[in-house]
Short mmCIF file of N, CA and C and ligand atoms in Angstrom, two decimals:
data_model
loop_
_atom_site.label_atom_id
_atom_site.label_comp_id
_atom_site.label_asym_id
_atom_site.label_seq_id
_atom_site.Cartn_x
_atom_site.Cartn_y
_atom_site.Cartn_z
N UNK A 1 60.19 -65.77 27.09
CA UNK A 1 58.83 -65.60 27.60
C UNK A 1 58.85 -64.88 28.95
N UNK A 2 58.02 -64.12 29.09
CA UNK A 2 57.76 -63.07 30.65
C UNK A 2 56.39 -63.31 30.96
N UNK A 3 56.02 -63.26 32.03
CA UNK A 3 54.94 -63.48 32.58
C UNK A 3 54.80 -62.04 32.83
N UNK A 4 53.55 -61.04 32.93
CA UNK A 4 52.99 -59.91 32.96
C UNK A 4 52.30 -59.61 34.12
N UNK A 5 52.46 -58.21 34.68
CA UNK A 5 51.15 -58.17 35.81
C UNK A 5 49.80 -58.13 35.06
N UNK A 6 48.68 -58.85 36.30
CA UNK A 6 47.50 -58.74 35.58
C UNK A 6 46.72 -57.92 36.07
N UNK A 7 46.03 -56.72 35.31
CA UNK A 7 44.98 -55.81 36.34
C UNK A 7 44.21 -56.23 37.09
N UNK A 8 43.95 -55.56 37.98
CA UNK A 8 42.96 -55.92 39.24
C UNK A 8 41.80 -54.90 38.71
N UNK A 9 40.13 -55.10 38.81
CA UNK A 9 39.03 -54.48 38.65
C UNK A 9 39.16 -53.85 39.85
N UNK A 10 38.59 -52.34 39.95
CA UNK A 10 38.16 -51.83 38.55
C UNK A 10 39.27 -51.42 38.33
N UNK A 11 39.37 -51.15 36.83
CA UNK A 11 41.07 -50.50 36.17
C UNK A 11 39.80 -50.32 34.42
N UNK A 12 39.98 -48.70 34.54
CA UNK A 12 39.13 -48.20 32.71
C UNK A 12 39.29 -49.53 32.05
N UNK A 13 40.71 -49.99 31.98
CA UNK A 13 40.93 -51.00 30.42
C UNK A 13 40.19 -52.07 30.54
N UNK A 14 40.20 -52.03 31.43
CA UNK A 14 39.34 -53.90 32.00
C UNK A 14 37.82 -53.48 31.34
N UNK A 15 37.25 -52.18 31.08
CA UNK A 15 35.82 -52.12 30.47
C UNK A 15 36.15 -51.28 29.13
N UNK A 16 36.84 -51.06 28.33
CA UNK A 16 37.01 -51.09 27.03
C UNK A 16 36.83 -52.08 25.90
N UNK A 17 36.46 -51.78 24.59
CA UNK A 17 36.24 -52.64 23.87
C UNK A 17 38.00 -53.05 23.14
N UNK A 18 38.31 -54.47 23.06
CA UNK A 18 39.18 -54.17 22.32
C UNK A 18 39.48 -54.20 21.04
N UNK A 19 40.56 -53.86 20.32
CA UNK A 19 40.94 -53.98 18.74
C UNK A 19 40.92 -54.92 17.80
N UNK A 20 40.48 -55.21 17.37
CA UNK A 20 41.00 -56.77 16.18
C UNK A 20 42.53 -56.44 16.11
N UNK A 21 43.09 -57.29 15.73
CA UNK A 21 44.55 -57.80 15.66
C UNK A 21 44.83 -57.70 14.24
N UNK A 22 45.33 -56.43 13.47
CA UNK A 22 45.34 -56.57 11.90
C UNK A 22 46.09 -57.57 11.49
N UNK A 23 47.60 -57.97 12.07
CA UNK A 23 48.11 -58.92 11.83
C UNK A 23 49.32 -59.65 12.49
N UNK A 24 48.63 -61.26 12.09
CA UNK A 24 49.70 -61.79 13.16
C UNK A 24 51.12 -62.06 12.79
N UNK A 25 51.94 -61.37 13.49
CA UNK A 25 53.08 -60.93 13.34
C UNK A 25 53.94 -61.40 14.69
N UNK A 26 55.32 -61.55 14.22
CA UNK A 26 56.04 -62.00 15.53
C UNK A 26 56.13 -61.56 16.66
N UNK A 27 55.84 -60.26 17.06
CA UNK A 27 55.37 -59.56 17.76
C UNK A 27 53.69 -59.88 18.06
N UNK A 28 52.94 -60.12 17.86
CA UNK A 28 51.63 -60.76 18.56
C UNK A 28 51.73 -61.99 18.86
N UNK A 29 52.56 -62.84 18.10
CA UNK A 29 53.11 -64.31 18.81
C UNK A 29 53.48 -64.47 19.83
N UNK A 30 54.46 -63.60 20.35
CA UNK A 30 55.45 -63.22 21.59
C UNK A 30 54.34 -63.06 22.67
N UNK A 31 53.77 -62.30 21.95
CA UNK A 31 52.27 -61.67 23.39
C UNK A 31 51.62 -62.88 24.01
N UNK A 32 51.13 -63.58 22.48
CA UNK A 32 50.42 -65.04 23.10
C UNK A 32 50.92 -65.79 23.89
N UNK A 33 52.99 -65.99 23.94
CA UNK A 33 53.75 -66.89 24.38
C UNK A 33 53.74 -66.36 25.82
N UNK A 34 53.55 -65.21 25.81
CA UNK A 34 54.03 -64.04 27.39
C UNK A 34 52.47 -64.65 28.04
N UNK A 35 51.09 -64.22 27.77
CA UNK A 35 50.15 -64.39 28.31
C UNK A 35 49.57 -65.78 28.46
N UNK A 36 50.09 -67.14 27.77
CA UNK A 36 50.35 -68.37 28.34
C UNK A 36 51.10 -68.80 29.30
N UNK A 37 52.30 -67.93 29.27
CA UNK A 37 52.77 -68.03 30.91
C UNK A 37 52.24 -67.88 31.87
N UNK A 38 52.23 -66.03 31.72
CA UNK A 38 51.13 -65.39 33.03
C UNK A 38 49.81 -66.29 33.21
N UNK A 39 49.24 -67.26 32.35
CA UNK A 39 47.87 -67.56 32.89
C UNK A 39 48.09 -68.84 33.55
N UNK A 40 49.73 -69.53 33.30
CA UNK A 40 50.25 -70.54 33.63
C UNK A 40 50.44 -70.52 35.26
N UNK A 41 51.51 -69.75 35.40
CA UNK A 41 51.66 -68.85 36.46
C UNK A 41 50.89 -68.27 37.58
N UNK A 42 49.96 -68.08 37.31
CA UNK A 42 48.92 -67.69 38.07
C UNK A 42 48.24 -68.22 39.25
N UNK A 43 47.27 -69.37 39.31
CA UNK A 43 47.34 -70.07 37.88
C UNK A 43 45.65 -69.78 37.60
N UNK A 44 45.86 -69.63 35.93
CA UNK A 44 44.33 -69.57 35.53
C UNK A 44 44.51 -70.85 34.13
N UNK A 45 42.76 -70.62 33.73
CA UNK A 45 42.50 -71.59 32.39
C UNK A 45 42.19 -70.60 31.56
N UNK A 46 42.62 -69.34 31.94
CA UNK A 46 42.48 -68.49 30.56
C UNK A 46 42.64 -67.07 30.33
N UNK A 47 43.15 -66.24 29.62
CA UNK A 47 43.53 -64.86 29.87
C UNK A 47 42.96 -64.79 28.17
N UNK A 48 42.94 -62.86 28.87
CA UNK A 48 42.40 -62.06 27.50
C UNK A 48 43.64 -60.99 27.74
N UNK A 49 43.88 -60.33 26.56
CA UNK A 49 44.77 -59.24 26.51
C UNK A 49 44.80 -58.48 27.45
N UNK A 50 43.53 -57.90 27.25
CA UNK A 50 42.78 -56.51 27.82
C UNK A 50 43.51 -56.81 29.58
N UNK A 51 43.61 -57.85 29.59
CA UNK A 51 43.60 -58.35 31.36
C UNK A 51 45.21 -57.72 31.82
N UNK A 52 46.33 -57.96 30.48
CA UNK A 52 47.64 -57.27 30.82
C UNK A 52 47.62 -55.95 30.22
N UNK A 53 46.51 -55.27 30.24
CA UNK A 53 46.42 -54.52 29.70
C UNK A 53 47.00 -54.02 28.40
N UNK A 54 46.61 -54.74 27.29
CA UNK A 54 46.64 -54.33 25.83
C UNK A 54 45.30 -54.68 24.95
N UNK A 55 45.20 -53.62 25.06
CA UNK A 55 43.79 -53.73 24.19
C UNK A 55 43.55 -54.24 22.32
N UNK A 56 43.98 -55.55 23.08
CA UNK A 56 43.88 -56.08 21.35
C UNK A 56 42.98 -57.44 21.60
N UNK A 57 42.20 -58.35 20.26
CA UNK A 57 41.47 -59.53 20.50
C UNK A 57 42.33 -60.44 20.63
N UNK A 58 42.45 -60.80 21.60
CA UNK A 58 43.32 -62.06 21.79
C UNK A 58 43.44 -62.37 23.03
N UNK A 59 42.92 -64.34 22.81
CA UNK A 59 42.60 -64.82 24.23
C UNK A 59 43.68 -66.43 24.24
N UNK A 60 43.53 -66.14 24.92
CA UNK A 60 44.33 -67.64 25.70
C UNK A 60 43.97 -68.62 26.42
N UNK A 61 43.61 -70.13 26.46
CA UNK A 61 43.24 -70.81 27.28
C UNK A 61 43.60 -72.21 27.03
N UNK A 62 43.89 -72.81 28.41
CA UNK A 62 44.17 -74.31 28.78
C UNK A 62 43.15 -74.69 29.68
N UNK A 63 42.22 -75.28 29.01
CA UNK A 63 41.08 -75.79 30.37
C UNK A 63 41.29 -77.41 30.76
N UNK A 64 42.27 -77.81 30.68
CA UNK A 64 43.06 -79.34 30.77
C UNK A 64 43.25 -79.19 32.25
N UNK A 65 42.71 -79.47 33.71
CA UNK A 65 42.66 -79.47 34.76
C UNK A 65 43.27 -80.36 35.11
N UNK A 66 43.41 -81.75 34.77
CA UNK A 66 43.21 -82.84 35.63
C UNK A 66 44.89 -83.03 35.88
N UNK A 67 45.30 -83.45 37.18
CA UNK A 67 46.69 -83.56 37.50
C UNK A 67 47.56 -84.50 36.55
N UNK A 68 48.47 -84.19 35.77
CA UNK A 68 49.28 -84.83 34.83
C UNK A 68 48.60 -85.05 33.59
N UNK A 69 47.87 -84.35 33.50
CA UNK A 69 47.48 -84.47 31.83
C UNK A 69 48.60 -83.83 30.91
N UNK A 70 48.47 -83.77 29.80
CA UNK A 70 48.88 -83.20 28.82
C UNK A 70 48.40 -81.83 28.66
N UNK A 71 49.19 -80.53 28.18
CA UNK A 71 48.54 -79.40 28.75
C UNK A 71 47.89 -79.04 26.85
N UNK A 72 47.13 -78.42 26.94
CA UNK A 72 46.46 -77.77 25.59
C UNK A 72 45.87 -77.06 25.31
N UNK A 73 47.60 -75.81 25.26
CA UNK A 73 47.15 -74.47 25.19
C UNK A 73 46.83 -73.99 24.29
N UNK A 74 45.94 -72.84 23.50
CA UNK A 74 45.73 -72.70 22.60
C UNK A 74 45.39 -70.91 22.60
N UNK A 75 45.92 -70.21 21.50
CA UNK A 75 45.64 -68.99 21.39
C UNK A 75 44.87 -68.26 20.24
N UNK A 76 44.18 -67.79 20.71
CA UNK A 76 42.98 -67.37 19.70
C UNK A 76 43.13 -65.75 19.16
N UNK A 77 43.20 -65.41 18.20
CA UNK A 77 43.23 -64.00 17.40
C UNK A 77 42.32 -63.73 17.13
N UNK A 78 41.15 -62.60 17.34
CA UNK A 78 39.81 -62.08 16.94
C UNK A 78 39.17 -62.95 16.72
N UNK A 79 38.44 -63.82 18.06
CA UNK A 79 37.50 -64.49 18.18
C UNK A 79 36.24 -64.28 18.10
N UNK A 80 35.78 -64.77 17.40
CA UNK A 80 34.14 -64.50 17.23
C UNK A 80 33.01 -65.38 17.37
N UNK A 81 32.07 -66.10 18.34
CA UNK A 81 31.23 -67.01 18.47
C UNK A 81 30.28 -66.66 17.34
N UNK A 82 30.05 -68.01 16.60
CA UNK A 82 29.41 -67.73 14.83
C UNK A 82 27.61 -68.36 15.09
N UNK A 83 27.80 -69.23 16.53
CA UNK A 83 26.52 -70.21 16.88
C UNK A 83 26.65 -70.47 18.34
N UNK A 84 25.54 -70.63 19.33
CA UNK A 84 25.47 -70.41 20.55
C UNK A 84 23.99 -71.47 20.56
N UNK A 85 24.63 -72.71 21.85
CA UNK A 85 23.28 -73.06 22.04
C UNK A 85 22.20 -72.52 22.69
N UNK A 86 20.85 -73.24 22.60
CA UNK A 86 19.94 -72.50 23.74
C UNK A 86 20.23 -73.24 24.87
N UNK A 87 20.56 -74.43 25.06
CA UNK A 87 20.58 -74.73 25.97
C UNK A 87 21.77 -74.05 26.52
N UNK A 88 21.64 -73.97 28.42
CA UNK A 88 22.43 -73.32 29.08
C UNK A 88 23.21 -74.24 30.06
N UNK A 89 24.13 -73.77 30.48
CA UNK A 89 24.82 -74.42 31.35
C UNK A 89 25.22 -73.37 32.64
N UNK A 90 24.99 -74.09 33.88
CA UNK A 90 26.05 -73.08 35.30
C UNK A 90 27.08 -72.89 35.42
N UNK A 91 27.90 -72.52 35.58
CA UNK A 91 29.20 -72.57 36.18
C UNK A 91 29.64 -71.70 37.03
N UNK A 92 30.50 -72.01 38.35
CA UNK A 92 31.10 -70.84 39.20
C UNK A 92 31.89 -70.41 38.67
N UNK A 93 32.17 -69.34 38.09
CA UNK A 93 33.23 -68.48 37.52
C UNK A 93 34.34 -68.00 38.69
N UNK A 94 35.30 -67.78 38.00
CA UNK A 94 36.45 -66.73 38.84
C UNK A 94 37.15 -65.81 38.02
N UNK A 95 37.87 -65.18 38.00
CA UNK A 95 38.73 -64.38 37.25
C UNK A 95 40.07 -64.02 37.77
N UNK A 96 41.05 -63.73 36.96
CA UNK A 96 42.13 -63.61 37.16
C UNK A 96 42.30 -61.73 38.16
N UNK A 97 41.42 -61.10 37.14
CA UNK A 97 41.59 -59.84 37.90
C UNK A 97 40.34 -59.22 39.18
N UNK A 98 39.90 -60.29 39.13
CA UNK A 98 38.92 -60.45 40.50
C UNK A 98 39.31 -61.78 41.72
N UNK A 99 40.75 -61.27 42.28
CA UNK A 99 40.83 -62.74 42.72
C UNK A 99 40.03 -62.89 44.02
N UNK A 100 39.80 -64.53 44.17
CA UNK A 100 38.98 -64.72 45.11
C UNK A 100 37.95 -64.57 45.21
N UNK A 101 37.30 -64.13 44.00
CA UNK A 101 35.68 -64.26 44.15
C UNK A 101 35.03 -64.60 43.06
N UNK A 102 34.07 -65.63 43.48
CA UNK A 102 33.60 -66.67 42.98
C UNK A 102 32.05 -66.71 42.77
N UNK A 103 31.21 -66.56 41.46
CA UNK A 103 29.73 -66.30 41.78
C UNK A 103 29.03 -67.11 40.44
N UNK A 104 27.55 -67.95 40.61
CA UNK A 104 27.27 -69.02 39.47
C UNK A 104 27.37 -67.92 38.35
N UNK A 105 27.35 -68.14 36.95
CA UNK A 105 26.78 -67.51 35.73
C UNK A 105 25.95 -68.23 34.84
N UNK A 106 25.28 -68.28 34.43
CA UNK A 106 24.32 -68.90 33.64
C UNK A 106 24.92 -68.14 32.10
N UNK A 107 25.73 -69.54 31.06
CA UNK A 107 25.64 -69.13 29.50
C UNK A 107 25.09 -70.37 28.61
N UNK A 108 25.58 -69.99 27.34
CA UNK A 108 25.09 -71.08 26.50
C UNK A 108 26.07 -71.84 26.83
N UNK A 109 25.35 -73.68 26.79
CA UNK A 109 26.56 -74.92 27.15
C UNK A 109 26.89 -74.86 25.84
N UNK A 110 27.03 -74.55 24.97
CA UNK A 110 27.70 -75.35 23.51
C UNK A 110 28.27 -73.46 22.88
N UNK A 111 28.95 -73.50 22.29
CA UNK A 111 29.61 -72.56 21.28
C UNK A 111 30.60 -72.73 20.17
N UNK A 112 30.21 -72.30 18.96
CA UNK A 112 30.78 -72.14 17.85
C UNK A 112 31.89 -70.84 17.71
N UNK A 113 33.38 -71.38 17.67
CA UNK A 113 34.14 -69.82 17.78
C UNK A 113 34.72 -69.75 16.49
N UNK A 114 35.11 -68.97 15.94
CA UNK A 114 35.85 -68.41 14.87
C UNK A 114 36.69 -67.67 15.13
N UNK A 115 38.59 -68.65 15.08
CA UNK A 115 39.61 -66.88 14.80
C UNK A 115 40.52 -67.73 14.05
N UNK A 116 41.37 -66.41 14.36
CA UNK A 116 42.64 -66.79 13.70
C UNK A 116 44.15 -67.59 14.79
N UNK A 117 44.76 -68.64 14.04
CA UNK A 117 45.53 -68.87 15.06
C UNK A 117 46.50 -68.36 14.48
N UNK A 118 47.57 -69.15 15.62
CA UNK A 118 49.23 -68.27 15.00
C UNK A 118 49.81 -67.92 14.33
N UNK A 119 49.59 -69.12 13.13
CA UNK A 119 49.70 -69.24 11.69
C UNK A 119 48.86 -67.84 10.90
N UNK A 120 47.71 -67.27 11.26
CA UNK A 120 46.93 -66.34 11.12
C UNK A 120 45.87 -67.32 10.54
N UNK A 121 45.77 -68.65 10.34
CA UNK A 121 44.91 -69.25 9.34
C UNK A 121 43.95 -69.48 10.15
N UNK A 122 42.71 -69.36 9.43
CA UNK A 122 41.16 -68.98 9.53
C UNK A 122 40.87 -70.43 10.48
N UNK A 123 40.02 -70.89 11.49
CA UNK A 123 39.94 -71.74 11.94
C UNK A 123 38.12 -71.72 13.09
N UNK A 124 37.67 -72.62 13.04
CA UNK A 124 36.49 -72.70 13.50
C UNK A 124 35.80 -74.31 14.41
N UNK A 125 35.83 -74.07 15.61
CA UNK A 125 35.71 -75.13 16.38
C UNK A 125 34.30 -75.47 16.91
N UNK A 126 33.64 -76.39 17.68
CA UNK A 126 32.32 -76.02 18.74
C UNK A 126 33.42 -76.73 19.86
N UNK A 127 32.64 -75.70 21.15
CA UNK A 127 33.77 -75.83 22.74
C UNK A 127 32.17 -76.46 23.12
N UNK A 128 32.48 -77.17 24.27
CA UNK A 128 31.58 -77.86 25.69
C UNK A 128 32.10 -77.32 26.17
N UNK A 129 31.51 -78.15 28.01
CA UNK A 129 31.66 -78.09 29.23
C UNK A 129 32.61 -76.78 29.49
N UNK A 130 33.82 -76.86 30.28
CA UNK A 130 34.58 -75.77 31.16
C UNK A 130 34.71 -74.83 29.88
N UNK A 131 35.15 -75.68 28.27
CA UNK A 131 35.92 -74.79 27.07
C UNK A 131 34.99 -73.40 26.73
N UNK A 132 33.91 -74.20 26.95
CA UNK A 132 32.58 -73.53 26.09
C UNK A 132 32.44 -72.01 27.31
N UNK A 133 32.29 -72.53 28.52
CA UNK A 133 32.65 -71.33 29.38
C UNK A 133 33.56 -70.59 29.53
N UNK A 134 34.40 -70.78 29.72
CA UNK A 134 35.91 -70.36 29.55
C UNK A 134 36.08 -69.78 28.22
N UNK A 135 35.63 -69.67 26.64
CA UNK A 135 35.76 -69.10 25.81
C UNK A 135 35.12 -68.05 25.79
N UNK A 136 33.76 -67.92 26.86
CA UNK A 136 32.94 -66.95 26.31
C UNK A 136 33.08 -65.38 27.41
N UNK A 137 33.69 -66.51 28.59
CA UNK A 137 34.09 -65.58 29.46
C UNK A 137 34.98 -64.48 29.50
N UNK A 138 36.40 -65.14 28.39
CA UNK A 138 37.51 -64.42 27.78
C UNK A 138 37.00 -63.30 26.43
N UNK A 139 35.77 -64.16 25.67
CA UNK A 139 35.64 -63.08 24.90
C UNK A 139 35.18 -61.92 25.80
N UNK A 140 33.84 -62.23 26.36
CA UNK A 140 33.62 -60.75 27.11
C UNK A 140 34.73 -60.08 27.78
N UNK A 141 35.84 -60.55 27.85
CA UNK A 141 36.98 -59.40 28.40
C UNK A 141 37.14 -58.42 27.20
N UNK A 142 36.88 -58.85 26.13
CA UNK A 142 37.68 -58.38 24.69
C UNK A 142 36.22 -57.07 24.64
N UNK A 143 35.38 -57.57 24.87
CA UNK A 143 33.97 -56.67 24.73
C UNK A 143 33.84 -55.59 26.01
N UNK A 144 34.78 -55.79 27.01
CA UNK A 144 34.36 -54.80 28.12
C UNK A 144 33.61 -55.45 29.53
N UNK A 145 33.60 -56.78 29.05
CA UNK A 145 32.55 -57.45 30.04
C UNK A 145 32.92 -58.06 31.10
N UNK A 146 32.89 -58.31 32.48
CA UNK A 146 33.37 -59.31 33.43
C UNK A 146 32.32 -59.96 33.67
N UNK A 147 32.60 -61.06 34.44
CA UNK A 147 31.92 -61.84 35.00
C UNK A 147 30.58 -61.40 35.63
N UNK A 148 31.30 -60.61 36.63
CA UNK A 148 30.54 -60.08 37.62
C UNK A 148 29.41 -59.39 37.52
N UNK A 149 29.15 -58.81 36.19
CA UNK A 149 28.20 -57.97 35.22
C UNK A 149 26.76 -58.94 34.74
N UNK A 150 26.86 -60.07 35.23
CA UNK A 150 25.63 -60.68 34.96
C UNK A 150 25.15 -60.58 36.62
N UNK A 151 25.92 -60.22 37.14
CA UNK A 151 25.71 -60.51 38.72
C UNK A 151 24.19 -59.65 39.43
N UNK A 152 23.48 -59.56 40.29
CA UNK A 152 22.48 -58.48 40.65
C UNK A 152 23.47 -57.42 41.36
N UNK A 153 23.06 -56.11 41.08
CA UNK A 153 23.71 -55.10 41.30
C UNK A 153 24.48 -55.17 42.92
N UNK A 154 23.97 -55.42 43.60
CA UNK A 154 24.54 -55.53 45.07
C UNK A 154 25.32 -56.38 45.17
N UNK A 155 25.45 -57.51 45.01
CA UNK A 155 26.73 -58.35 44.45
C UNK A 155 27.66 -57.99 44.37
N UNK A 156 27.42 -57.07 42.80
CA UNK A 156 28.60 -56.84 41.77
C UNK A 156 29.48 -55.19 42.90
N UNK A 157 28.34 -54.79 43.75
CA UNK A 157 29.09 -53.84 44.27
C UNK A 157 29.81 -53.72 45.54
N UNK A 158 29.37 -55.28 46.15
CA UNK A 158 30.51 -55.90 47.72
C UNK A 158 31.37 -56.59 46.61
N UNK A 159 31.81 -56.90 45.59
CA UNK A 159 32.69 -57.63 44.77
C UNK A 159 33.85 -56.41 44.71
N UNK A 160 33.11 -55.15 44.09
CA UNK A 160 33.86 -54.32 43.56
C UNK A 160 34.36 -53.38 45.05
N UNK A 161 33.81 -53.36 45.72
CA UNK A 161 34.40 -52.95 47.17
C UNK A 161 35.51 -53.73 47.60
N UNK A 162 35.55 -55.13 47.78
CA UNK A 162 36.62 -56.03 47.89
C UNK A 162 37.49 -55.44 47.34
N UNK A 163 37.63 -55.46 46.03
CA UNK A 163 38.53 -55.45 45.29
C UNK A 163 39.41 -53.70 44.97
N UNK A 164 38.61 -52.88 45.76
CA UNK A 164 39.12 -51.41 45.98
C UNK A 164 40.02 -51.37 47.31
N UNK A 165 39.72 -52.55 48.13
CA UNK A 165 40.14 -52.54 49.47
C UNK A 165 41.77 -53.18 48.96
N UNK A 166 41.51 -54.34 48.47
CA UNK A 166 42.58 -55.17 47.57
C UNK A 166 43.90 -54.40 47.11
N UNK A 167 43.46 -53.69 46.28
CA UNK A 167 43.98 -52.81 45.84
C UNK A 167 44.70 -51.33 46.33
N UNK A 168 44.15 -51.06 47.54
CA UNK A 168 44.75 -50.01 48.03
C UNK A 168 45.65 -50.80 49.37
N UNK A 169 45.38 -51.74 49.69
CA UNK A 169 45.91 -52.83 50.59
C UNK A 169 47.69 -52.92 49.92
N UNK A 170 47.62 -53.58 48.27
CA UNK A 170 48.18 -53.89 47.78
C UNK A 170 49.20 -52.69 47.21
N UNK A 171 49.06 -51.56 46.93
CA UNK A 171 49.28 -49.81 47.02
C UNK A 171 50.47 -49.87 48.10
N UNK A 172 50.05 -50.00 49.40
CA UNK A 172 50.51 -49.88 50.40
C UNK A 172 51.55 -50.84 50.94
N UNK A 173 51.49 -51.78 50.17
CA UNK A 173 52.77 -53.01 50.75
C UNK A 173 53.71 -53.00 49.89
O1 LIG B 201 39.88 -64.73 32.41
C1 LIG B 201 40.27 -64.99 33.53
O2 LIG B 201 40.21 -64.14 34.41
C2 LIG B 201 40.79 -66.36 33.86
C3 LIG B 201 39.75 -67.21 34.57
C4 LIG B 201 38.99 -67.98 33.52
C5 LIG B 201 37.70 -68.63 33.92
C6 LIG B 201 37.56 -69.30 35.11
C7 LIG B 201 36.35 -69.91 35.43
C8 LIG B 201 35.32 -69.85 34.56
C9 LIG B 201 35.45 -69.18 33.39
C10 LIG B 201 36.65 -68.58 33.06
C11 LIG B 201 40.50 -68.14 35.51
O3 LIG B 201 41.29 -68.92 35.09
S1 LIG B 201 40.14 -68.02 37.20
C12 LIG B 201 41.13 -69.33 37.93
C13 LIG B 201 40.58 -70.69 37.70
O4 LIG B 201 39.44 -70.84 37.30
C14 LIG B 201 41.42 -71.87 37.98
C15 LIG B 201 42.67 -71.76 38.54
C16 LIG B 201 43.43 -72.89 38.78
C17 LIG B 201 42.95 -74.13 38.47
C18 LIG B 201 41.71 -74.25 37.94
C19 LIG B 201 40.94 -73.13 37.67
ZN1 LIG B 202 38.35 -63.02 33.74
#
């Protein structure tokens, strides 16, 4: 297992749509095992491909926070939410390739996902609380979407200034 660099926004791939995964093969296993590290590592509760830059559907997440729990990671192949509540829930988001910044989002609290796991076999859950966020957040990586994109435009553009400064900061060392 290798842990991966993760792009920093803006970077094109980070707003591309990505691929379905024709098939899971030992080679897309490996990817899942690599990008459970890196999100281990990090540390995050969840990575999308697109984020190590490979543009394929496939997300990763452990939203098991609490100190000494049991960890329960799980990797998802062309995820698809099939049902979405109305009711909504807040949450402060973060992201792996936006570090350090932190802003509410308003989604649905409840979600229905559909993929494939490792096995490739067909599988279909409903996520709550952090899961339910944290799943929908990773899909929009797969769709082109960040966080920050629900944000009001001025926001999203001292976010994206940060993160140009970040980056050429980071260039330079
Ligand atoms: O996709 C990503 O960039 C990962 C991101 C996932 C996420 C966080 C918050 C709400 C929705 C989705 C992160 O993991 S950011 C880091 C983070 O939230 C965290 C890090 C350490 C401990 C607990 C949380
Ligand atoms: Zn993210």
């Amino acid at each position: 297992m290798t842990t991966r660099p993760i792009l920093i926004h803006p970077d094109p791939r980070l707003k591309k749509v990505a691929d379905p995964v024709a098939e899971i093969s030992a080679e897309m296993r490996a990817l899942a095992e690599d990008m459970l590290e890196t999100m281990y590592d990090a540390p995050g509760i969840g990575l999308a491909a697109p984020q190590i830059g490979v543009l394929k559907r496939l997300i990763v997440m452990d939203c098991v926070k609490e100190e000494g729990a049991s960890p329960a990671p799980m990797a998802l192949f062309n995820p698809e939410i099939t049902w979405s509540s109305d009711e909504t829930s807040v949450y402060e988001e973060g992201c792996l390739s936006i570090p350090e910044q932190y802003a509410e989002v308003t989604r649905p609290a409840e979600v229905r996902v559909r993929w494939q796991d490792l096995d490739g076999k067909l599988r279909e859950e409903q996520f709550d609380g952090l899961w339910a966020t944290c799943v929908q957040h990773e899909i929009d990586h797969l769709n082109g979407k960040l966080f920050i994109d629900y944000l009001k435009p001025l926001k999203r553009q001292m976010i994206t200034r940060r993160m140009q400064k970040l980056k050429r900061e980071r260039a330079r060392a």
